[in-house]
Short mmCIF file of C-alpha atoms in Angstrom, two decimals:
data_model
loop_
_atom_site.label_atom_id
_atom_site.label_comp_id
_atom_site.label_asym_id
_atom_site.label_seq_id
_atom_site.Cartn_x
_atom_site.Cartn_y
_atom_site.Cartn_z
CA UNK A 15 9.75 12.23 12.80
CA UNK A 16 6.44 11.98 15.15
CA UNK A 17 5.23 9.36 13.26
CA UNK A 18 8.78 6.97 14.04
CA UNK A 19 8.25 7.73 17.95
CA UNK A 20 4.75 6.37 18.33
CA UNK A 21 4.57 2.71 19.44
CA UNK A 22 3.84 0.77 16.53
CA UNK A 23 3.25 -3.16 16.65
CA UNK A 24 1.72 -5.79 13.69
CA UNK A 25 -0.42 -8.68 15.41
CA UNK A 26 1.53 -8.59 18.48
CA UNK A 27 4.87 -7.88 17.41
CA UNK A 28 6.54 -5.10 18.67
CA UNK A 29 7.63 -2.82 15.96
CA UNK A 30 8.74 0.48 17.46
CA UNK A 31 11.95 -1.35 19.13
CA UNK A 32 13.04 -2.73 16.49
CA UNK A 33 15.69 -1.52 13.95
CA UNK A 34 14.47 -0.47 10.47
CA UNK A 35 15.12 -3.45 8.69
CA UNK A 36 13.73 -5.76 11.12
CA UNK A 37 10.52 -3.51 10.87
CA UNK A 38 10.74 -3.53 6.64
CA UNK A 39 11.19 -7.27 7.00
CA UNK A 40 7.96 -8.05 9.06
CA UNK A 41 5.44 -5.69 7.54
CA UNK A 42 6.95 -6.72 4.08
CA UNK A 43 6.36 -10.52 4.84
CA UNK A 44 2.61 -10.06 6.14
CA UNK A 45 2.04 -7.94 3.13
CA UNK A 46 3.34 -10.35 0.66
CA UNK A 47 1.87 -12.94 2.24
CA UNK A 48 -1.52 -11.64 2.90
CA UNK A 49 -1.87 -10.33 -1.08
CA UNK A 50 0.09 -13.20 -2.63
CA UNK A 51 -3.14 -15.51 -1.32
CA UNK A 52 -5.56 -12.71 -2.37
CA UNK A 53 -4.27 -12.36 -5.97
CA UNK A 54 -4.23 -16.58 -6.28
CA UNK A 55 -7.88 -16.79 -4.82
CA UNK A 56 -9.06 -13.24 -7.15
CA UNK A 57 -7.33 -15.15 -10.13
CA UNK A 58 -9.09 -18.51 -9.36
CA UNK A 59 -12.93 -16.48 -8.46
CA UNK A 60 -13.02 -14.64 -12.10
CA UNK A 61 -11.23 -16.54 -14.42
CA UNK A 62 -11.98 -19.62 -13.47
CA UNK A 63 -15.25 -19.47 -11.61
CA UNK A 64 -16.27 -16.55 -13.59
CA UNK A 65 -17.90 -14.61 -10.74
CA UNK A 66 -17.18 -11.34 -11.82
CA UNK A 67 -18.78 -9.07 -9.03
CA UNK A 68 -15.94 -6.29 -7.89
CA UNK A 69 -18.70 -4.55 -5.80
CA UNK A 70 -20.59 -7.19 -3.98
CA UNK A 71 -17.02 -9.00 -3.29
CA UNK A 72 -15.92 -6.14 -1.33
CA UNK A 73 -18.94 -5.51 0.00
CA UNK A 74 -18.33 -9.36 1.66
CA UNK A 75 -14.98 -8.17 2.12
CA UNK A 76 -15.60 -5.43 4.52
CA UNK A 77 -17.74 -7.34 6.82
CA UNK A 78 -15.13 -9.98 7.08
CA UNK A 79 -12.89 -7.01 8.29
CA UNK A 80 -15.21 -5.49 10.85
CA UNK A 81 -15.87 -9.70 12.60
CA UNK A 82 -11.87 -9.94 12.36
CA UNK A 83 -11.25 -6.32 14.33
CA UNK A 84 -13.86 -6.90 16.75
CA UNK A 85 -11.95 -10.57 17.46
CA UNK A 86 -8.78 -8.19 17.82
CA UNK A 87 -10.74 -5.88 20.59
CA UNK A 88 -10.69 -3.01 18.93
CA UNK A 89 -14.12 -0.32 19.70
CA UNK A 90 -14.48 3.35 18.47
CA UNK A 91 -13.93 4.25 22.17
CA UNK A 92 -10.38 3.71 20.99
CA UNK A 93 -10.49 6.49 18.24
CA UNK A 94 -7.77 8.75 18.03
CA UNK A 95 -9.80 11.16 15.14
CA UNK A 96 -13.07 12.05 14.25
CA UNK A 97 -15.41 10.02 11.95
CA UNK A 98 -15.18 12.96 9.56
CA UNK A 99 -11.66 12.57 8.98
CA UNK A 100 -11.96 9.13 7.13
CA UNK A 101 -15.44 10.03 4.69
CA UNK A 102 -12.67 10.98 2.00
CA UNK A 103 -10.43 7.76 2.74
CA UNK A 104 -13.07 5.41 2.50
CA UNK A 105 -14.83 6.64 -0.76
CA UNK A 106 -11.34 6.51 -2.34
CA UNK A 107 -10.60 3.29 -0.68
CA UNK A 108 -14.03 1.65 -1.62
CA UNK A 109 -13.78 2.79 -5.13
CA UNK A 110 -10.37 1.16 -5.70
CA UNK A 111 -11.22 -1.48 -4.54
CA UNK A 112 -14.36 -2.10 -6.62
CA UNK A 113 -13.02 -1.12 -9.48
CA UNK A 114 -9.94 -3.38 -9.26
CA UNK A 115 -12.05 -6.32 -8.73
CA UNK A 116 -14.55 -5.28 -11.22
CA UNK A 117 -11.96 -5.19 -13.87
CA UNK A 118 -11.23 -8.42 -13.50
CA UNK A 119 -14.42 -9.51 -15.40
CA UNK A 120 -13.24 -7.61 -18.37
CA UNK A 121 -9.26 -8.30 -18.53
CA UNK A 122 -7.11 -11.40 -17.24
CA UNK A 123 -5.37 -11.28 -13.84
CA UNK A 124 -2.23 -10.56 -15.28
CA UNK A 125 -2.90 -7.57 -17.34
CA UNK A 126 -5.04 -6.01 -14.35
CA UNK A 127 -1.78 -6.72 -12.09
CA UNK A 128 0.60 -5.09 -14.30
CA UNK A 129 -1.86 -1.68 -14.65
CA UNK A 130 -2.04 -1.80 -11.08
CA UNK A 131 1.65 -1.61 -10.62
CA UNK A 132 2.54 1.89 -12.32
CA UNK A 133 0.39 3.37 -9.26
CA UNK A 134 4.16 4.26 -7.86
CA UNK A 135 4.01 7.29 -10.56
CA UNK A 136 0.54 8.91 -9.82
CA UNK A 137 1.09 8.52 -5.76
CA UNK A 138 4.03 10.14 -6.40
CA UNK A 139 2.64 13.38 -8.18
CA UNK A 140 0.00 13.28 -6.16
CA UNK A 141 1.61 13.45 -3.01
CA UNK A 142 3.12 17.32 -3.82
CA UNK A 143 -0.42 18.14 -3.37
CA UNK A 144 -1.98 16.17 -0.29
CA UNK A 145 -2.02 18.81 2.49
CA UNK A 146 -0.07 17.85 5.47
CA UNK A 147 2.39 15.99 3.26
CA UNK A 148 3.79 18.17 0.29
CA UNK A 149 5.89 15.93 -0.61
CA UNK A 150 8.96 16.24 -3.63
CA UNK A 151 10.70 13.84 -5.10
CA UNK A 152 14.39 13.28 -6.70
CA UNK A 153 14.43 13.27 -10.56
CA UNK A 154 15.97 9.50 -10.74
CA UNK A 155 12.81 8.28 -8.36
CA UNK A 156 10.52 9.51 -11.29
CA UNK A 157 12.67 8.08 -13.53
CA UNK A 158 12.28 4.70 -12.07
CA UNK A 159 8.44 5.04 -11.90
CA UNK A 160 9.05 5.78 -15.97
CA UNK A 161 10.54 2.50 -16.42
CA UNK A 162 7.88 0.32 -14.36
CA UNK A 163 5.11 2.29 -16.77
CA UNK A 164 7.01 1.35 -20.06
CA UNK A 165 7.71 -2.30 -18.88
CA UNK A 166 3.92 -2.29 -17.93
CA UNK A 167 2.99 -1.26 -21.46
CA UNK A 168 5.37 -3.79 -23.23
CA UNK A 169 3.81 -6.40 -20.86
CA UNK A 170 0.30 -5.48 -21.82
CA UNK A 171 0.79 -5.55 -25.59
CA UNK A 172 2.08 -8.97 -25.23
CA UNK A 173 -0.50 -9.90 -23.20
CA UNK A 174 -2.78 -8.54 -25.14
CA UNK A 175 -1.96 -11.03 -27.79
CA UNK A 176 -1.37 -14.05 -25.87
CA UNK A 177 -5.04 -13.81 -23.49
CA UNK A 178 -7.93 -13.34 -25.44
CA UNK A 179 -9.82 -11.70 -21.91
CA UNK A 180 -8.86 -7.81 -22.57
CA UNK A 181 -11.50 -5.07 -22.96
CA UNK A 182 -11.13 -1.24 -23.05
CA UNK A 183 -14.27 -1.34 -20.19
CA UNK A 184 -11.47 -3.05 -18.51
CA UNK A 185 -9.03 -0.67 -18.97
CA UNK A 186 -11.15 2.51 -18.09
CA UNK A 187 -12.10 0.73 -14.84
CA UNK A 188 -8.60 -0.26 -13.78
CA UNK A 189 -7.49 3.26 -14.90
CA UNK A 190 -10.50 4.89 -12.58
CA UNK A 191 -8.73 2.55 -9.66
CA UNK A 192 -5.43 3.96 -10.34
CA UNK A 193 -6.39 7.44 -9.69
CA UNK A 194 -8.22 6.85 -6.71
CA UNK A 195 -4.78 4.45 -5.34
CA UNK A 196 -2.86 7.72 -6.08
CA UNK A 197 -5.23 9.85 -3.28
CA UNK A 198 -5.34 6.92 -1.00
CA UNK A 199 -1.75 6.04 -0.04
CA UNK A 200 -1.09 9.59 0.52
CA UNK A 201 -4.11 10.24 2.66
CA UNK A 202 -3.55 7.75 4.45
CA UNK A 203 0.32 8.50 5.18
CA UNK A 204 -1.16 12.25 5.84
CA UNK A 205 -3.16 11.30 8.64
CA UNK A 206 -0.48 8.92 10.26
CA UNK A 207 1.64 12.02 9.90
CA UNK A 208 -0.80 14.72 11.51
CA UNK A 209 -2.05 12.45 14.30
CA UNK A 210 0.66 9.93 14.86
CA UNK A 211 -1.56 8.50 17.53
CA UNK A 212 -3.44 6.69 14.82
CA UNK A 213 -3.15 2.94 15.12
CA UNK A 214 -3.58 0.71 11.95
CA UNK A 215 -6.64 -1.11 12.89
CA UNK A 216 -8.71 2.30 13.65
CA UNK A 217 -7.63 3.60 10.17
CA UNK A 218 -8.82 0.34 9.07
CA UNK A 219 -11.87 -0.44 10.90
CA UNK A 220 -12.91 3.41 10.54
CA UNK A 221 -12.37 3.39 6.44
CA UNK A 222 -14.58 0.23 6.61
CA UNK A 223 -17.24 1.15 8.18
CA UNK A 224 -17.64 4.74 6.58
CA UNK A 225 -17.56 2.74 3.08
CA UNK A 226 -19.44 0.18 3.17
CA UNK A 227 -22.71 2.06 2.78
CA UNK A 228 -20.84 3.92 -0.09
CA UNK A 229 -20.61 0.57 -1.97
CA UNK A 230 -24.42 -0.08 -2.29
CA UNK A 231 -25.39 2.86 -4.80
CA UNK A 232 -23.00 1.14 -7.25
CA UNK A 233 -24.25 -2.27 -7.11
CA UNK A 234 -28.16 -1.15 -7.07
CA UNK A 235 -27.39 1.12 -10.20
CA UNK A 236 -25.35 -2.17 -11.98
CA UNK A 237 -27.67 -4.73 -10.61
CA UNK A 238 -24.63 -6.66 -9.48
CA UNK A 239 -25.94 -6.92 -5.97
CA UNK A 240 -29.20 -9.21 -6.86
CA UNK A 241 -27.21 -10.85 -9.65
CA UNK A 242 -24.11 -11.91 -7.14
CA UNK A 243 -26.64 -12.40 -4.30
CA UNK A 244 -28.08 -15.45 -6.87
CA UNK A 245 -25.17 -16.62 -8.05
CA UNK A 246 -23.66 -17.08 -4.50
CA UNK A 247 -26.57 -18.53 -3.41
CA UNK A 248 -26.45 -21.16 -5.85
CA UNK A 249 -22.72 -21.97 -5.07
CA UNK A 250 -22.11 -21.27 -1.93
CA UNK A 251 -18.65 -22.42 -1.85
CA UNK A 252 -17.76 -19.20 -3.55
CA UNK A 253 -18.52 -17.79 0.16
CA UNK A 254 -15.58 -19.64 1.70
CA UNK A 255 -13.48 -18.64 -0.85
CA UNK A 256 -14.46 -15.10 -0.21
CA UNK A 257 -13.84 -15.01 3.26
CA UNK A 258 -10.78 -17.00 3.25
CA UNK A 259 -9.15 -14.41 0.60
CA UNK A 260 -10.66 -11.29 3.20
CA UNK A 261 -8.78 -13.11 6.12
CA UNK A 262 -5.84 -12.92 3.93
CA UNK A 263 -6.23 -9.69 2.59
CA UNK A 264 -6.34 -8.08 6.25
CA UNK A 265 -3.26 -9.23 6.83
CA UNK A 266 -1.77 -7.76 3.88
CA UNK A 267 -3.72 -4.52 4.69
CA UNK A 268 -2.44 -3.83 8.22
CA UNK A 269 1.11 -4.62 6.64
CA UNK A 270 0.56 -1.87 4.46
CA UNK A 271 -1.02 0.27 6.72
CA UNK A 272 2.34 -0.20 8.95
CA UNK A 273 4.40 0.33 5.94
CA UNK A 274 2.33 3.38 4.83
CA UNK A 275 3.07 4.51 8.74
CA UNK A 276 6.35 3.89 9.00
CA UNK A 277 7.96 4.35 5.53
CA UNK A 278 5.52 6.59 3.24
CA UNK A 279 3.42 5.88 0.54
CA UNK A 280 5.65 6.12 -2.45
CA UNK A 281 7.77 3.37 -0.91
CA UNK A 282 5.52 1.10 0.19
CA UNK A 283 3.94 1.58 -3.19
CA UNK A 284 7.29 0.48 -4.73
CA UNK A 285 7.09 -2.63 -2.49
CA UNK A 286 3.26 -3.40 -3.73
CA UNK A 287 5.09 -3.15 -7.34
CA UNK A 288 7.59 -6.10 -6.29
CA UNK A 289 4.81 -7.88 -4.57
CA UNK A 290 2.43 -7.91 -8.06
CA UNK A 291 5.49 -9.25 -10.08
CA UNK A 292 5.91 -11.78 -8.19
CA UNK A 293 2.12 -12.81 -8.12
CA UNK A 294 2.57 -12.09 -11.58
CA UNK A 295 4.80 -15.05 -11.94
CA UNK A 296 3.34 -17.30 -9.54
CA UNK A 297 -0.21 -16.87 -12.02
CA UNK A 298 1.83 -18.00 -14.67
CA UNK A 299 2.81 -20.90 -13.53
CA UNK A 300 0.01 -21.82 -11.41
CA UNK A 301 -2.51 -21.46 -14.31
CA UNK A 302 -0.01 -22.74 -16.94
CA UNK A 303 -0.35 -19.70 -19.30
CA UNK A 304 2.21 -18.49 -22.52
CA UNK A 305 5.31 -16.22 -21.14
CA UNK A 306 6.92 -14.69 -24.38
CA UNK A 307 9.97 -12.41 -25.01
CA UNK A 308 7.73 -9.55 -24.41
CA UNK A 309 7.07 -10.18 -21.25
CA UNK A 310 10.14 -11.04 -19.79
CA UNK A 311 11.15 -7.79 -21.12
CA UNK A 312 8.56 -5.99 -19.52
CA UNK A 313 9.50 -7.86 -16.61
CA UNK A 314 12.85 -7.12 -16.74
CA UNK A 315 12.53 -2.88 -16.85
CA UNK A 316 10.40 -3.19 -13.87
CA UNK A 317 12.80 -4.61 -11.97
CA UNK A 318 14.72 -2.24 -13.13
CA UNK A 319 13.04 0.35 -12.07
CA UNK A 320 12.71 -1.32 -8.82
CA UNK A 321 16.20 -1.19 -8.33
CA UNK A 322 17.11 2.07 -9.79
CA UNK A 323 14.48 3.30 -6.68
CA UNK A 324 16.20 1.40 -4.24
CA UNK A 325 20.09 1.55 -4.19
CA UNK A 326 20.33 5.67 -4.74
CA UNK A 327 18.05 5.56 -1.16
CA UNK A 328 20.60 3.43 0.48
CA UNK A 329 23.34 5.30 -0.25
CA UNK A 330 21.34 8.83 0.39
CA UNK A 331 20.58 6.86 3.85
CA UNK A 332 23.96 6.21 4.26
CA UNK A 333 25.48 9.58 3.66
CA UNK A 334 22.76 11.47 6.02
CA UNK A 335 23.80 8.84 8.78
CA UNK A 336 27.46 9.99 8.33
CA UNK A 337 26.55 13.76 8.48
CA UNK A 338 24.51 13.14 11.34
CA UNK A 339 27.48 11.49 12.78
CA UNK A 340 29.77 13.96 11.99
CA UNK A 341 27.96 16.91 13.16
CA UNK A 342 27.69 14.51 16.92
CA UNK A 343 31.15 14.87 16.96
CA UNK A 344 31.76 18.55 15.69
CA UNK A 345 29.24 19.86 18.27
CA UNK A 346 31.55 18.61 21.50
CA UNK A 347 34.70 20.23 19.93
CA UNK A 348 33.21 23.52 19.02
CA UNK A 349 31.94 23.41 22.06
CA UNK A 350 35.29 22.73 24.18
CA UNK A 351 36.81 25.16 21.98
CA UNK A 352 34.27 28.27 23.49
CA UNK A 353 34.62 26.90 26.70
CA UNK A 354 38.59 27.52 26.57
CA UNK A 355 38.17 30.84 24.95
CA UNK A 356 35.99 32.43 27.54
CA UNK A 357 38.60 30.70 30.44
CA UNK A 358 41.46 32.65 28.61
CA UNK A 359 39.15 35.66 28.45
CA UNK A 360 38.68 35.17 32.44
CA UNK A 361 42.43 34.63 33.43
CA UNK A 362 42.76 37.88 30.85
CA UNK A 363 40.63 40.09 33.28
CA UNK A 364 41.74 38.72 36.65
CA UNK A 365 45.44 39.67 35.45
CA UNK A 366 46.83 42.62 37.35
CA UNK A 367 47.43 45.76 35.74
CA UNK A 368 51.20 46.59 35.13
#
């Protein structure tokens, strides 16, 4: 694949050289890292500070991204693709990300987490239809996606009557999010794939700065960005917060954006599942809250359906490496084997005539 032979490196680190594990292990460590701080500081700005302003958070958000890129160097002289190619990106990327955070105001962390995690299913279907990509999928990989959707809703149920912070507003919104994850992953793994020149922080920085303008319409029309403007300025504190999250969140975004690069979007979206369960766990137990039967098995058929993704890919990975293999060592003999007929066909001719 293009895409595999481009140079590819995360903060320094060489990725390109490396084998594939080596390269799943580092972008799956910043990524869990980078979102398992942004889910504990989200968690800890709603629920417990009860700031509940999705659009004026990212709005903070994005700047925070542009003052960390520039640290990193990066210009538009270094563009690979027109500004036009990202307008579609960033609205889809903005929205999501409002509306995820915006949720939060109307259901707990938890619940919000859980909806976020059947996204594997709708990037999936959508990405048969993404030009460039046309992607299709075995029957037991949809399968799998089934299970993390029905452990999802056997999760929310019980959630539903253990946390008394669930609202249909917040259901619609998260819902709205989920549709817009299920064009993003696959745009973005589109435009790796038909420019593989494109480096992670241009598809970042880019998809920034085309949305950030996109984000003020929403917060004029809601009045969220006078309200959160207020209620910052009165506790400013929530500021460090904010930026200290966005730090971590860019590192969890140019994981993904390496993972999106070098693995596709309906894997790294079943390694964003993984990552929310076990944010899901750590909310648990850092904000003390009741874990019933329910849950665990909702729990319990998404990892499931984590693993029923995961082992029929290492053995498909396997086989292809030993057909591969095979057909190395085919080619020589068949080869050889010409090679000795046309010599016989020679010696044939240069024979005498009796």
């Amino acid at each position: 694949m293009k895409n595999e032979e481009q140079e590819r490196s995360l903060f320094g680190i060489s990725l390109s050289t490396r084998p594939k594990w080596q390269q799943f292990l580092i972008c799956s460590s910043g990524f869990f890292f980078g979102y398992l701080v942004n889910g504990i500081c989200e968690e800890y700005v709603y629920n417990r500070l009860k700031f509940s302003y999705g659009w004026y958070f990212t709005f903070v958000q994005g700047f925070v991204y542009l003052f960390l890129l520039y640290i990193q160097g990066f210009t538009p002289k270094q563009m690979v693709n027109p500004w036009k190619t990202y307008v579609k990106l960033s609205a889809v990327l903005m929205g999501s990300h409002g509306l995820t955070k915006g949720s939060l105001a109307y259901l707990n962390y938890p619940a919000q987490l859980m909806f976020k995690s059947t996204k594997v299913l709708p990037v999936m279907i959508m990405g048969a239809f993404i030009p460039g990509l046309r992607r299709k999928y075995p029957p037991h990989e949809y399968i799998s996606a089934v299970l993390l959707v029905v452990g999802l809703i056997l999760f929310t149920l019980a959630d539903a009557q253990t946390s008394p912070n669930f609202s249909v507003i917040g259901v619609i919104m998260v819902s709205g999010a989920l549709i817009m994850d299920s064009f993003l992953g696959n745009l973005q793994e589109a435009i790796f794939t038909m420019n593989p020149e494109t480096t992670q922080t241009e598809m970042l920085f880019c998809s920034t700065v085309v949305g950030l303008p996109l984000l003020i319409p929403p917060m004029l029309v809601t009045g969220e960005l006078f309200k959160a403007w207020v209620s910052c300025w009165e506790h400013p504190y929530v500021y460090g917060v904010l930026v200290f999250e966005a730090m971590a969140t860019f590192i969890g975004q140019v994981s993904v954006l390496s993972l999106i690069a070098l693995f596709g979007a309906a894997t790294t979206a079943m390694i964003t599942t993984a990552r929310k369960a076990v944010t899901l766990l750590l909310s648990y137990l850092i904000f003390t809250k009741p874990l019933t039967e329910q849950h665990g098995t909702g729990l319990l058929l998404i990892a499931m359906g984590i693993t029923l993704k995961l082992l029929p890919e290492n053995k498909h990975t396997k086989r292809s490496s030993n057909s591969s293999a095979s057909a190395k060592i085919a080619k020589p003999a068949s080869g050889e084997e010409i090679t000795l007929v046309e010599n016989l066909g020679q010696d044939e001719e240069k024979r005498p005539l009796v």
